[in-house]
Short mmCIF file of C-alpha atoms and ligand atoms in Angstrom, two decimals:
data_model
loop_
_atom_site.label_atom_id
_atom_site.label_comp_id
_atom_site.label_asym_id
_atom_site.label_seq_id
_atom_site.Cartn_x
_atom_site.Cartn_y
_atom_site.Cartn_z
CA MET M 1002 1.73 -49.01 -2.19
CA ARG M 1003 0.61 -46.50 0.72
CA ARG M 1004 -3.25 -46.61 1.12
CA ASN M 1005 -5.80 -45.94 3.76
CA ASP M 1006 -7.26 -47.68 6.68
CA ASN M 1007 -10.12 -49.08 4.33
CA GLY M 1008 -7.52 -49.38 1.00
CA THR M 1009 -9.72 -47.84 -0.86
CA LYS M 1010 -7.52 -44.59 -1.53
CA ALA M 1011 -4.81 -44.17 -4.55
CA ARG M 1012 -2.40 -40.54 -4.70
CA ILE M 1013 -2.28 -40.42 -8.54
CA ALA M 1014 0.24 -38.18 -10.45
CA ILE M 1015 -0.71 -36.44 -13.41
CA VAL M 1016 1.61 -34.87 -15.64
CA GLY M 1017 1.01 -32.07 -17.69
CA ALA M 1018 -2.75 -29.95 -18.00
CA GLY M 1019 -3.29 -30.33 -21.60
CA PHE M 1020 -6.97 -31.80 -22.93
CA ALA M 1021 -5.65 -35.00 -22.03
CA GLY M 1022 -4.95 -34.34 -18.23
CA ILE M 1023 -7.29 -32.60 -17.87
CA ALA M 1024 -9.53 -35.45 -18.95
CA ALA M 1025 -7.42 -37.39 -16.62
CA ALA M 1026 -8.51 -35.59 -14.11
CA VAL M 1027 -12.47 -35.13 -14.27
CA THR M 1028 -12.09 -38.48 -15.73
CA PHE M 1029 -10.96 -39.94 -12.21
CA LYS M 1030 -13.23 -37.26 -10.17
CA ARG M 1031 -16.40 -39.01 -11.82
CA HIS M 1032 -14.67 -42.57 -10.94
CA GLY M 1033 -13.88 -41.27 -7.45
CA LEU M 1034 -10.66 -41.58 -7.41
CA THR M 1035 -10.63 -37.84 -5.84
CA ASP M 1036 -6.34 -38.02 -4.83
CA PHE M 1037 -4.72 -36.56 -7.65
CA VAL M 1038 -2.23 -33.48 -8.54
CA VAL M 1039 -1.93 -32.01 -11.91
CA PHE M 1040 1.55 -31.34 -12.11
CA GLU M 1041 1.91 -28.62 -14.75
CA LYS M 1042 5.36 -26.97 -15.68
CA SER M 1043 3.48 -23.78 -17.37
CA ASP M 1044 1.76 -21.04 -15.38
CA GLY M 1045 -2.08 -21.89 -16.82
CA PRO M 1046 -3.51 -24.76 -18.17
CA GLY M 1047 -4.38 -25.88 -21.41
CA GLY M 1048 -0.83 -27.21 -22.84
CA VAL M 1049 -0.32 -26.51 -26.29
CA TRP M 1050 -3.82 -23.74 -26.22
CA TRP M 1051 -1.89 -21.58 -23.47
CA ASP M 1052 1.26 -21.89 -25.58
CA SER M 1053 0.05 -21.01 -29.04
CA ARG M 1054 -0.88 -17.62 -29.00
CA TYR M 1055 0.83 -17.00 -32.54
CA PRO M 1056 -2.14 -14.61 -34.76
CA GLY M 1057 -4.10 -16.72 -36.26
CA ALA M 1058 -4.16 -19.64 -33.87
CA GLU M 1059 -7.20 -21.45 -34.14
CA VAL M 1060 -8.63 -25.74 -34.35
CA ASP M 1061 -8.47 -27.71 -37.34
CA THR M 1062 -11.40 -30.36 -36.16
CA GLN M 1063 -15.10 -29.15 -35.17
CA SER M 1064 -15.44 -27.49 -32.05
CA HIS M 1065 -17.86 -29.61 -30.83
CA VAL M 1066 -16.46 -32.46 -31.22
CA TYR M 1067 -12.92 -31.21 -30.32
CA SER M 1068 -14.18 -31.28 -26.66
CA PHE M 1069 -15.16 -33.25 -24.18
CA SER M 1070 -18.43 -35.45 -24.22
CA PHE M 1071 -18.45 -34.23 -20.23
CA GLN M 1072 -18.15 -30.62 -20.87
CA ARG M 1073 -20.84 -29.39 -22.66
CA HIS M 1074 -20.01 -25.27 -23.97
CA GLU M 1075 -21.24 -22.64 -25.95
CA TRP M 1076 -19.18 -22.16 -29.03
CA SER M 1077 -19.13 -18.82 -30.57
CA ARG M 1078 -17.96 -20.73 -33.73
CA SER M 1079 -17.47 -24.14 -35.58
CA HIS M 1080 -14.06 -23.88 -35.10
CA ALA M 1081 -12.92 -22.30 -32.57
CA ALA M 1082 -9.56 -19.96 -31.92
CA GLN M 1083 -6.49 -20.67 -29.29
CA PRO M 1084 -8.49 -17.82 -26.78
CA GLU M 1085 -11.08 -19.85 -26.49
CA VAL M 1086 -10.58 -22.88 -26.46
CA GLN M 1087 -7.43 -22.05 -23.52
CA GLY M 1088 -11.21 -20.83 -21.84
CA TYR M 1089 -13.12 -23.80 -22.51
CA LEU M 1090 -10.50 -25.78 -20.45
CA GLU M 1091 -10.20 -23.16 -17.69
CA GLU M 1092 -14.12 -23.14 -17.91
CA THR M 1093 -13.67 -27.14 -18.19
CA ILE M 1094 -11.51 -26.78 -14.60
CA ASP M 1095 -13.90 -24.68 -12.46
CA SER M 1096 -16.84 -26.43 -13.14
CA TRP M 1097 -15.46 -29.46 -12.38
CA HIS M 1098 -14.47 -27.94 -8.89
CA ILE M 1099 -10.58 -29.37 -9.54
CA ARG M 1100 -8.78 -26.30 -9.74
CA SER M 1101 -7.40 -26.84 -5.82
CA HIS M 1102 -5.76 -30.36 -7.72
CA PHE M 1103 -3.65 -28.05 -10.28
CA ARG M 1104 -0.17 -27.30 -9.26
CA PHE M 1105 0.99 -25.04 -12.29
CA GLY M 1106 4.92 -23.70 -12.63
CA THR M 1107 5.69 -27.38 -11.55
CA LYS M 1108 7.75 -29.51 -13.62
CA VAL M 1109 7.80 -33.00 -13.14
CA ASP M 1110 11.77 -33.56 -13.40
CA ALA M 1111 12.02 -37.72 -13.36
CA ILE M 1112 9.74 -40.02 -12.04
CA ARG M 1113 11.63 -43.86 -10.13
CA TRP M 1114 9.59 -47.04 -9.45
CA SER M 1115 9.93 -48.25 -6.20
CA ASP M 1116 9.95 -52.21 -5.95
CA GLU M 1117 10.56 -52.10 -2.30
CA HIS M 1118 7.09 -49.91 -1.88
CA SER M 1119 5.29 -50.12 -4.90
CA VAL M 1120 5.30 -46.96 -5.74
CA TRP M 1121 6.05 -43.80 -7.94
CA LEU M 1122 8.65 -41.18 -6.73
CA VAL M 1123 8.22 -37.96 -8.34
CA LYS M 1124 10.47 -35.55 -8.35
CA THR M 1125 9.52 -32.20 -9.08
CA SER M 1126 10.44 -28.71 -9.56
CA ALA M 1127 8.82 -28.32 -5.85
CA GLY M 1128 10.54 -31.64 -4.27
CA GLU M 1129 9.57 -35.15 -4.28
CA GLU M 1130 7.16 -37.05 -3.55
CA GLU M 1131 5.12 -40.75 -3.73
CA PHE M 1132 2.30 -41.99 -4.90
CA ASP M 1133 0.73 -45.27 -6.22
CA PHE M 1134 -0.12 -44.02 -10.11
CA VAL M 1135 1.28 -42.09 -12.59
CA VAL M 1136 -0.02 -41.01 -15.54
CA SER M 1137 1.23 -38.95 -18.17
CA ALA M 1138 -0.26 -36.02 -20.20
CA VAL M 1139 2.84 -34.48 -21.16
CA GLY M 1140 1.81 -34.25 -24.85
CA LEU M 1141 2.84 -34.25 -28.44
CA LEU M 1142 3.26 -31.41 -29.77
CA ASN M 1143 4.57 -29.17 -27.60
CA VAL M 1144 8.67 -29.71 -28.19
CA PRO M 1145 9.61 -26.78 -30.67
CA ARG M 1146 11.71 -28.26 -33.13
CA TYR M 1147 14.19 -26.03 -33.51
CA PRO M 1148 16.62 -25.69 -37.01
CA ASP M 1149 20.13 -25.53 -36.26
CA TRP M 1150 20.88 -23.77 -39.93
CA PRO M 1151 24.00 -22.46 -40.42
CA GLY M 1152 24.11 -18.38 -38.89
CA LEU M 1153 21.37 -17.99 -37.06
CA ASN M 1154 22.36 -17.19 -33.50
CA ASP M 1155 24.25 -14.10 -35.72
CA PHE M 1156 20.95 -12.83 -37.04
CA GLN M 1157 20.21 -8.88 -35.11
CA GLY M 1158 16.16 -9.00 -35.67
CA ASP M 1159 14.10 -10.68 -34.09
CA VAL M 1160 13.10 -14.56 -34.11
CA PHE M 1161 10.79 -17.09 -32.40
CA HIS M 1162 9.03 -19.95 -32.49
CA THR M 1163 5.29 -19.62 -32.93
CA SER M 1164 3.74 -21.58 -29.84
CA ARG M 1165 6.46 -19.28 -28.36
CA TRP M 1166 5.01 -16.27 -29.92
CA ASP M 1167 6.73 -12.47 -29.55
CA THR M 1168 3.58 -10.42 -28.46
CA GLU M 1169 5.66 -7.06 -27.74
CA CYS M 1170 7.00 -7.53 -31.23
CA ARG M 1171 5.78 -5.67 -33.58
CA LEU M 1172 5.20 -7.05 -37.76
CA ASP M 1173 3.88 -3.55 -39.67
CA GLY M 1174 5.59 -2.78 -41.95
CA LYS M 1175 8.87 -4.99 -41.88
CA LYS M 1176 10.42 -7.58 -43.82
CA VAL M 1177 10.04 -10.89 -41.89
CA ALA M 1178 10.23 -14.45 -43.45
CA VAL M 1179 7.95 -17.26 -41.91
CA VAL M 1180 9.74 -20.38 -42.51
CA GLY M 1181 7.06 -23.80 -42.56
CA THR M 1182 3.79 -24.04 -44.04
CA GLY M 1183 1.99 -26.98 -42.15
CA SER M 1184 -0.84 -26.69 -40.40
CA THR M 1185 -0.10 -23.69 -37.93
CA GLY M 1186 2.59 -22.12 -40.51
CA ALA M 1187 -0.40 -21.50 -43.08
CA GLN M 1188 -2.50 -19.97 -40.90
CA VAL M 1189 0.13 -17.14 -39.27
CA VAL M 1190 0.49 -16.52 -43.31
CA SER M 1191 -2.44 -15.10 -43.57
CA ARG M 1192 -2.02 -12.61 -40.62
CA VAL M 1193 1.03 -11.50 -41.26
CA ALA M 1194 0.49 -11.10 -44.81
CA ALA M 1195 -2.29 -8.40 -43.75
CA VAL M 1196 0.39 -6.15 -42.23
CA ALA M 1197 3.73 -7.02 -43.03
CA GLY M 1198 5.81 -5.06 -45.40
CA LYS M 1199 6.69 -7.36 -47.44
CA LEU M 1200 6.07 -11.74 -46.49
CA TYR M 1201 8.35 -14.61 -47.64
CA VAL M 1202 7.36 -17.77 -46.92
CA PHE M 1203 9.68 -21.12 -47.19
CA GLN M 1204 8.05 -24.18 -48.06
CA ARG M 1205 10.61 -27.07 -47.72
CA GLU M 1206 7.56 -29.19 -49.28
CA PRO M 1207 4.30 -28.25 -50.20
CA GLY M 1208 1.40 -29.32 -48.08
CA TRP M 1209 -2.35 -30.61 -49.03
CA ILE M 1210 -4.97 -28.15 -48.17
CA LEU M 1211 -8.48 -28.22 -47.90
CA PRO M 1212 -10.35 -25.07 -47.77
CA LYS M 1213 -11.95 -25.20 -43.84
CA THR M 1214 -15.29 -23.68 -43.47
CA ILE M 1215 -15.97 -21.63 -40.35
CA GLU M 1216 -19.83 -20.86 -38.88
CA VAL M 1217 -19.93 -18.39 -36.47
CA PHE M 1218 -22.47 -18.32 -34.42
CA GLY M 1219 -25.56 -15.35 -33.94
CA ASP M 1220 -27.12 -15.28 -30.42
CA ASP M 1221 -30.23 -17.31 -31.59
CA GLN M 1222 -27.61 -20.47 -32.57
CA ARG M 1223 -25.54 -19.81 -29.70
CA ALA M 1224 -28.55 -20.38 -27.32
CA LYS M 1225 -29.96 -22.75 -29.82
CA LEU M 1226 -27.29 -25.35 -29.49
CA SER M 1227 -26.47 -24.76 -25.64
CA LYS M 1228 -29.36 -27.13 -25.43
CA PRO M 1229 -27.96 -30.46 -24.74
CA TRP M 1230 -29.67 -32.32 -27.75
CA PRO M 1231 -29.02 -29.74 -30.46
CA TYR M 1232 -25.64 -29.89 -29.28
CA ARG M 1233 -25.25 -33.58 -28.90
CA LEU M 1234 -26.41 -33.75 -32.60
CA ARG M 1235 -24.44 -31.40 -33.67
CA ARG M 1236 -21.56 -33.31 -31.87
CA TRP M 1237 -22.62 -36.29 -33.60
CA LYS M 1238 -23.08 -34.77 -37.09
CA ALA M 1239 -18.95 -33.36 -36.73
CA PHE M 1240 -18.29 -36.90 -35.48
CA LEU M 1241 -19.51 -38.84 -38.52
CA LYS M 1242 -17.93 -36.25 -40.96
CA VAL M 1243 -14.72 -37.28 -39.52
CA ALA M 1244 -15.71 -40.91 -39.53
CA ARG M 1245 -16.80 -40.53 -43.32
CA ASP M 1246 -13.55 -38.51 -44.56
CA ALA M 1247 -11.59 -41.60 -42.85
CA LYS M 1248 -13.81 -44.27 -45.15
CA GLY M 1249 -12.53 -47.12 -41.84
CA GLY M 1250 -9.10 -45.70 -42.45
CA ASP M 1251 -9.27 -45.89 -46.18
CA ILE M 1252 -7.55 -42.51 -47.00
CA TYR M 1253 -4.15 -43.76 -45.28
CA VAL M 1254 -3.72 -45.90 -48.19
CA PRO M 1255 -2.09 -44.63 -51.14
CA ASN M 1256 -4.09 -44.92 -54.65
CA SER M 1257 -7.40 -45.67 -52.51
CA PRO M 1258 -10.65 -44.52 -54.00
CA ALA M 1259 -11.35 -42.33 -50.63
CA ASN M 1260 -7.56 -40.87 -50.56
CA GLU M 1261 -7.85 -40.43 -54.64
CA ALA M 1262 -11.06 -38.53 -53.88
CA ALA M 1263 -9.31 -36.34 -51.48
CA VAL M 1264 -6.54 -35.42 -53.36
CA ALA M 1265 -8.92 -34.47 -56.54
CA ARG M 1266 -10.72 -32.51 -54.14
CA CYS M 1267 -7.46 -30.35 -53.30
CA MET M 1268 -6.23 -30.00 -56.83
CA ASN M 1269 -9.80 -28.42 -57.65
CA TYR M 1270 -9.38 -25.96 -54.78
CA ILE M 1271 -5.79 -25.32 -55.86
CA GLU M 1272 -7.01 -24.67 -59.96
CA GLU M 1273 -9.93 -22.16 -58.18
CA ALA M 1274 -7.43 -20.33 -55.75
CA PHE M 1275 -5.25 -19.08 -58.49
CA PRO M 1276 -6.74 -18.91 -61.52
CA GLY M 1277 -4.56 -18.17 -64.56
CA ARG M 1278 -1.28 -18.73 -61.71
CA PRO M 1279 0.38 -21.82 -62.92
CA ASP M 1280 3.35 -20.76 -61.68
CA LEU M 1281 1.75 -20.91 -58.09
CA GLN M 1282 -0.08 -23.83 -58.75
CA LYS M 1283 2.90 -25.63 -59.67
CA LEU M 1284 4.81 -24.31 -56.20
CA VAL M 1285 2.24 -26.02 -54.49
CA THR M 1286 0.87 -29.16 -55.11
CA PRO M 1287 2.71 -31.82 -53.60
CA THR M 1288 3.57 -34.89 -55.29
CA TYR M 1289 2.82 -37.76 -52.33
CA PRO M 1290 -0.27 -39.20 -51.44
CA TYR M 1291 -3.19 -37.61 -49.25
CA TRP M 1292 -1.92 -37.95 -45.37
CA GLY M 1293 1.65 -38.66 -46.04
CA LYS M 1294 2.00 -35.14 -43.61
CA ARG M 1295 -0.80 -34.45 -41.60
CA PRO M 1296 -3.06 -32.25 -43.98
CA VAL M 1297 -4.42 -28.44 -43.61
CA MET M 1298 -6.87 -27.13 -43.33
CA ASP M 1299 -6.81 -23.40 -43.97
CA SER M 1300 -8.86 -21.27 -45.95
CA ASN M 1301 -7.04 -18.19 -46.08
CA PHE M 1302 -3.27 -19.05 -47.21
CA TYR M 1303 -3.69 -19.84 -50.90
CA LYS M 1304 -5.23 -15.88 -51.09
CA ALA M 1305 -2.56 -14.34 -49.53
CA LEU M 1306 -0.16 -16.16 -51.45
CA THR M 1307 -1.29 -14.06 -54.34
CA ARG M 1308 -1.58 -10.86 -52.02
CA ASP M 1309 1.78 -8.43 -54.18
CA ASN M 1310 3.10 -8.33 -50.52
CA VAL M 1311 4.03 -11.65 -50.55
CA GLU M 1312 6.39 -14.11 -52.26
CA LEU M 1313 6.49 -17.89 -51.84
CA VAL M 1314 9.80 -18.98 -51.64
CA PRO M 1315 10.07 -23.03 -52.98
CA SER M 1316 13.23 -24.02 -50.65
CA ALA M 1317 14.37 -25.06 -47.30
CA VAL M 1318 16.15 -22.53 -45.24
CA ALA M 1319 19.69 -22.98 -46.09
CA SER M 1320 21.28 -20.61 -43.78
CA VAL M 1321 21.37 -17.22 -42.35
CA ASP M 1322 23.05 -14.15 -41.22
CA GLU M 1323 22.98 -11.01 -39.80
CA SER M 1324 20.48 -9.33 -41.29
CA GLY M 1325 18.62 -12.47 -43.70
CA VAL M 1326 18.54 -15.56 -44.97
CA TYR M 1327 19.44 -17.65 -47.76
CA ASP M 1328 17.24 -20.07 -49.87
CA ALA M 1329 18.48 -23.63 -51.16
CA ASN M 1330 19.64 -21.77 -53.96
CA GLY M 1331 22.00 -19.14 -52.30
CA THR M 1332 19.57 -16.26 -52.74
CA LYS M 1333 19.78 -13.77 -49.74
CA ARG M 1334 15.93 -11.93 -48.84
CA ASP M 1335 16.62 -8.86 -46.27
CA ILE M 1336 14.52 -9.31 -42.96
CA ASP M 1337 13.45 -7.70 -39.77
CA VAL M 1338 11.93 -10.64 -38.12
CA LEU M 1339 11.77 -14.65 -38.67
CA VAL M 1340 9.24 -16.13 -37.85
CA LEU M 1341 10.06 -20.01 -37.02
CA ALA M 1342 6.91 -22.51 -37.45
CA THR M 1343 8.97 -25.25 -37.52
CA GLY M 1344 6.72 -27.63 -36.01
CA PHE M 1345 7.68 -30.10 -32.87
CA ARG M 1346 9.43 -32.69 -32.14
CA PRO M 1347 6.10 -35.04 -31.64
CA ALA M 1348 8.67 -38.56 -32.66
CA GLN M 1349 10.34 -38.38 -29.85
CA ILE M 1350 8.04 -39.47 -26.84
CA LEU M 1351 8.32 -38.77 -23.44
CA SER M 1352 11.86 -36.93 -24.57
CA GLN M 1353 11.10 -34.43 -21.73
CA LEU M 1354 9.91 -36.83 -18.50
CA PRO M 1355 12.51 -39.80 -17.57
CA VAL M 1356 10.85 -42.63 -16.08
CA PHE M 1357 12.11 -45.38 -14.27
CA GLY M 1358 10.08 -48.41 -14.29
CA ARG M 1359 11.29 -52.16 -12.42
CA GLY M 1360 14.36 -52.60 -11.67
CA GLY M 1361 15.54 -48.61 -12.39
CA ARG M 1362 15.15 -50.19 -16.26
CA SER M 1363 14.08 -46.47 -17.96
CA LEU M 1364 11.21 -46.05 -20.80
CA GLN M 1365 14.37 -44.70 -23.14
CA GLU M 1366 16.21 -47.88 -22.53
CA GLU M 1367 13.20 -49.93 -23.62
CA TRP M 1368 11.88 -48.24 -26.51
CA GLY M 1369 15.37 -46.72 -27.80
CA ASP M 1370 14.26 -45.16 -30.85
CA GLU M 1371 10.75 -46.71 -31.18
CA PRO M 1372 8.66 -45.58 -28.91
CA MET M 1373 5.81 -48.24 -27.94
CA ALA M 1374 2.20 -49.53 -25.94
CA PHE M 1375 -0.29 -51.12 -25.58
CA LEU M 1376 -2.87 -48.82 -27.30
CA GLY M 1377 -0.50 -46.13 -26.58
CA ILE M 1378 -1.28 -45.98 -23.08
CA THR M 1379 1.08 -48.82 -21.20
CA VAL M 1380 4.18 -50.62 -21.19
CA PRO M 1381 5.62 -54.56 -19.59
CA GLY M 1382 7.92 -53.11 -16.89
CA PHE M 1383 6.75 -49.28 -16.19
CA PRO M 1384 3.55 -50.42 -13.31
CA ASN M 1385 0.95 -48.20 -12.23
CA PHE M 1386 1.95 -46.28 -14.86
CA PHE M 1387 0.05 -44.95 -17.85
CA THR M 1388 0.37 -42.24 -20.98
CA MET M 1389 -2.16 -40.29 -22.97
CA TYR M 1390 -1.29 -38.85 -26.42
CA GLY M 1391 1.53 -42.16 -26.26
CA PRO M 1392 2.73 -43.80 -28.96
CA ASN M 1393 0.75 -44.31 -31.66
CA THR M 1394 -2.59 -42.56 -31.15
CA ASN M 1395 -2.37 -39.52 -33.63
CA GLY M 1396 -4.67 -39.11 -35.11
CA ALA M 1397 -9.39 -40.36 -35.72
CA VAL M 1398 -10.63 -37.24 -32.72
CA VAL M 1399 -7.82 -37.18 -30.61
CA VAL M 1400 -9.99 -35.73 -27.91
CA TYR M 1401 -11.73 -38.93 -27.73
CA LEU M 1402 -9.14 -41.17 -28.11
CA LEU M 1403 -7.59 -38.98 -24.77
CA GLU M 1404 -10.96 -39.65 -23.23
CA GLN M 1405 -10.76 -43.27 -23.46
CA GLN M 1406 -6.75 -43.18 -23.03
CA ALA M 1407 -8.32 -41.69 -19.15
CA LYS M 1408 -11.16 -44.23 -18.97
CA PHE M 1409 -8.09 -46.85 -18.66
CA ALA M 1410 -6.14 -45.61 -16.09
CA ALA M 1411 -9.09 -45.82 -14.06
CA ARG M 1412 -11.17 -48.30 -14.03
CA SER M 1413 -6.76 -50.55 -13.71
CA ILE M 1414 -6.42 -47.87 -10.82
CA LYS M 1415 -9.49 -49.24 -9.57
CA LEU M 1416 -9.45 -52.86 -10.29
CA VAL M 1417 -5.79 -52.60 -7.93
CA LEU M 1418 -7.88 -51.25 -5.38
CA ARG M 1419 -10.66 -53.74 -6.07
CA HIS M 1420 -8.30 -57.20 -5.10
CA HIS M 1421 -5.79 -54.71 -2.41
CA ALA M 1422 -2.77 -55.23 -4.87
CA ALA M 1423 0.39 -53.57 -4.94
CA ALA M 1424 0.00 -52.29 -9.11
CA VAL M 1425 -1.43 -53.37 -12.87
CA GLU M 1426 1.15 -53.95 -15.60
CA THR M 1427 0.58 -54.50 -19.31
CA ARG M 1428 0.92 -58.38 -19.79
CA ARG M 1429 3.93 -58.16 -22.09
CA SER M 1430 2.55 -61.54 -24.80
CA TYR M 1431 -0.84 -59.07 -25.09
CA TYR M 1432 2.12 -55.31 -25.74
CA GLU M 1433 4.14 -57.62 -28.47
CA ARG M 1434 0.84 -59.31 -30.48
CA TYR M 1435 -0.31 -55.74 -30.33
CA ASN M 1436 2.33 -54.34 -31.53
CA VAL M 1437 3.08 -56.35 -34.39
CA TRP M 1438 -0.45 -56.74 -35.31
CA LEU M 1439 -0.14 -52.54 -35.10
CA GLN M 1440 2.80 -52.43 -37.75
CA LYS M 1441 0.85 -55.18 -39.68
CA LYS M 1442 -1.62 -52.23 -40.48
CA LEU M 1443 0.33 -49.65 -40.72
CA SER M 1444 2.31 -51.20 -43.19
CA GLY M 1445 0.89 -50.32 -47.41
CA LYS M 1446 0.04 -46.56 -45.67
CA VAL M 1447 0.42 -43.07 -46.68
CA PHE M 1448 2.81 -42.06 -43.30
CA ASP M 1449 6.48 -42.75 -44.64
CA THR M 1450 5.68 -41.68 -48.05
CA THR M 1451 7.16 -38.25 -47.34
CA ASN M 1452 8.95 -36.48 -45.22
CA ASN M 1453 6.73 -36.07 -42.12
CA TYR M 1454 6.33 -35.48 -38.60
CA PHE M 1455 5.32 -39.52 -37.86
CA ARG M 1456 8.26 -41.06 -37.74
CA SER M 1457 11.44 -41.62 -35.27
CA ARG M 1458 14.97 -41.74 -36.35
CA SER M 1459 15.05 -45.12 -37.21
CA GLY M 1460 12.08 -44.64 -40.01
CA ARG M 1461 8.74 -46.41 -38.38
CA VAL M 1462 5.95 -44.43 -37.81
CA VAL M 1463 6.02 -43.92 -33.86
CA THR M 1464 2.72 -41.26 -33.64
CA GLN M 1465 0.03 -42.47 -35.37
CA TRP M 1466 -2.78 -44.45 -35.24
CA PRO M 1467 -3.76 -46.02 -38.87
CA LEU M 1468 -7.84 -46.53 -38.02
CA THR M 1469 -10.66 -45.43 -36.87
CA THR M 1470 -12.27 -43.79 -33.55
CA TRP M 1471 -14.13 -46.46 -33.42
CA HIS M 1472 -11.56 -49.29 -33.26
CA TYR M 1473 -10.17 -47.26 -31.00
CA TRP M 1474 -13.13 -47.66 -28.64
CA ALA M 1475 -13.96 -50.75 -28.59
CA LEU M 1476 -10.38 -51.94 -28.72
CA SER M 1477 -9.31 -50.39 -25.88
CA LYS M 1478 -13.07 -51.06 -24.08
CA LEU M 1479 -11.98 -54.57 -24.48
CA LEU M 1480 -8.62 -55.17 -24.62
CA TRP M 1481 -8.22 -53.34 -20.86
CA ARG M 1482 -9.29 -56.44 -18.61
CA LEU M 1483 -7.98 -59.47 -20.90
CA SER M 1484 -3.87 -56.98 -20.80
CA SER M 1485 -3.51 -56.11 -17.27
CA ARG M 1486 -1.86 -58.41 -14.98
CA LEU M 1487 -2.29 -57.79 -11.01
CA ASP M 1488 0.39 -57.40 -8.77
CA ARG M 1489 -0.39 -59.01 -5.73
CA GLY M 1490 2.51 -58.68 -4.21
CA ALA M 1491 2.98 -57.24 -0.24
CA THR M 1492 1.45 -53.40 0.34
CA SER M 1493 2.45 -51.20 3.22
C1 FAD K 2556 -1.22 -25.29 -32.86
C2 FAD K 2556 -2.14 -26.59 -32.67
C3 FAD K 2556 -3.43 -26.82 -33.32
C4 FAD K 2556 -3.50 -28.20 -33.53
N1 FAD K 2556 -5.02 -28.01 -33.65
C5 FAD K 2556 -5.61 -29.34 -33.63
C6 FAD K 2556 -7.00 -29.95 -33.48
O1 FAD K 2556 -7.52 -29.38 -34.44
N2 FAD K 2556 -7.75 -31.27 -34.15
C7 FAD K 2556 -6.85 -31.81 -33.13
O2 FAD K 2556 -7.32 -32.97 -32.98
N3 FAD K 2556 -5.58 -31.27 -32.75
C8 FAD K 2556 -4.73 -30.60 -32.83
N4 FAD K 2556 -3.77 -30.64 -31.94
C9 FAD K 2556 -2.61 -31.41 -31.71
C10 FAD K 2556 -2.92 -31.34 -29.70
O3 FAD K 2556 -1.98 -31.45 -29.36
C11 FAD K 2556 -3.88 -31.73 -29.54
O4 FAD K 2556 -5.13 -31.86 -30.41
C12 FAD K 2556 -3.78 -31.78 -27.25
O5 FAD K 2556 -4.42 -30.63 -27.68
C13 FAD K 2556 -3.21 -32.80 -26.93
O6 FAD K 2556 -3.11 -32.39 -25.27
P1 FAD K 2556 -2.25 -33.08 -24.52
O7 FAD K 2556 -2.88 -32.92 -22.97
O8 FAD K 2556 -1.87 -34.30 -25.03
O9 FAD K 2556 -0.52 -32.48 -25.18
P2 FAD K 2556 -0.40 -31.12 -24.90
O10 FAD K 2556 -1.01 -30.13 -25.23
O11 FAD K 2556 0.76 -30.75 -24.97
O12 FAD K 2556 -0.36 -30.24 -23.17
C14 FAD K 2556 0.89 -31.22 -22.33
C15 FAD K 2556 1.26 -30.46 -21.26
O13 FAD K 2556 2.39 -31.31 -20.42
C16 FAD K 2556 3.14 -29.86 -19.84
N5 FAD K 2556 4.17 -31.25 -19.99
C17 FAD K 2556 5.22 -31.83 -20.65
N6 FAD K 2556 6.23 -31.86 -19.68
C18 FAD K 2556 6.37 -31.79 -18.34
C19 FAD K 2556 6.72 -31.67 -17.59
N7 FAD K 2556 7.86 -32.97 -17.38
N8 FAD K 2556 6.21 -31.77 -16.25
C20 FAD K 2556 5.63 -30.98 -16.16
N9 FAD K 2556 4.97 -30.29 -17.15
C21 FAD K 2556 4.84 -31.06 -18.12
C22 FAD K 2556 2.72 -29.01 -20.76
O14 FAD K 2556 4.01 -27.93 -20.49
C23 FAD K 2556 1.54 -29.39 -21.91
O15 FAD K 2556 1.07 -28.02 -20.66
C24 FAD K 2556 -3.43 -29.44 -32.16
C25 FAD K 2556 -1.77 -28.69 -31.78
C26 FAD K 2556 -1.05 -27.48 -32.21
C27 FAD K 2556 0.37 -27.66 -31.20
#
């Protein structure tokens, strides 16, 4: 490790400027670790909130809890829309005076550990630099899943993925197909339905949907909520609601009282939304338990399906030609615009960032098709390297989990500096035992009951955290030191 004269300075590279990268940057600054650079391939911060510019893009989780503990904001609504969330992240960067650390428009192509010098060689689109520590904050849900339907390239109309929305494309009066009815598809459909001449909604398999009650805050409420204590109280209430809904993790157990109660709430909503329409009720009712796929929180999707200009097609797209799409029965729908709400590739964790650890072994070799990490953060053989939103950390209160991961990294970095060590690495015994324990917690849960984005090709659930926010907080606090092994090798 290269250090300054008193041995207290560490150069840190953070890859990604979404919620995770910004959480890491602020946390490091608060811990006195100020020599960091945040590399971001997009031209601005926000991650998915930079990319997701489709009409209707907004959060599912209440904004008072889908936000940082260290940055209050005068939210305009209980569930903010994309421009406000992206603006919040810009505001966080400025209020912590860290903008000069960000290098936008700079992709990290690969990182390689030097056994000789105990540093990371970080290769970017702008050259190569050495860093003592690397934090991967590259996200889970930002590599679009593009379909490989036969004939897709022949389509003569406009076609785009929701995370690459074509803002120049006018939909008014047009014939549009939206393919996919997950969280994003549901948000897009109600907005497109309001302007399109005809909208076909392709649904391969329905998802469980609960209505989302959005509060729009008036001036008085905003003024009140901008004060520290009312803000904290609101945040705690939102936190407790997430905890209550998870019922200590029972929500993920098929046929448990918590899971059945959630199914019953969804069924009530279906009945209320489609009175006298048993055909639609049947089409939107899933056959798997709640949370078999990520549940959708939305109050407008079902209403949109009842509009005269909307047709729900209960089928995957089978193929495309120059003027339209075919469903699995071979029926063609002529369209002008094809919107791919086909989601992302979260199970291929870190597929966009080649990482080479000790002895030149790649993380991709270590994992094969089954990404795993200690608390989703550290992997033996990859010293001074931390992943955020890594394997099995999706679920619970995501932004709070990200803050815990940033703290884990900050504490570990300070441990290395305090002991004048060359590196810190997770003990293999902890990594292995943790993953055996995690697999036990995942077994018998809903995550493999249907087609979803939680599993890798081998079938292992690699994205989901099966317990609660509190479990994760406690484990990361209790185990970070015990699991860490210092490498006291020579430092240069
Ligand atoms: C539309 C949408 C809505 C969502 N709503 C919610 C919600 O309501 N509640 C919830 O809990 N979660 C939600 N999520 C999940 C969301 O992914 C997380 O909440 C959170 O935003 C993840 O932040 P992140 O920083 O880890 O990842 P991201 O936001 O994905 O950011 C990662 C960043 O890394 C950059 N990057 C990647 N590779 C490289 C590289 N090699 N070099 C340089 N930069 C790189 C990317 O460009 C990106 O900016 C939503 C996701 C989407 C897509």
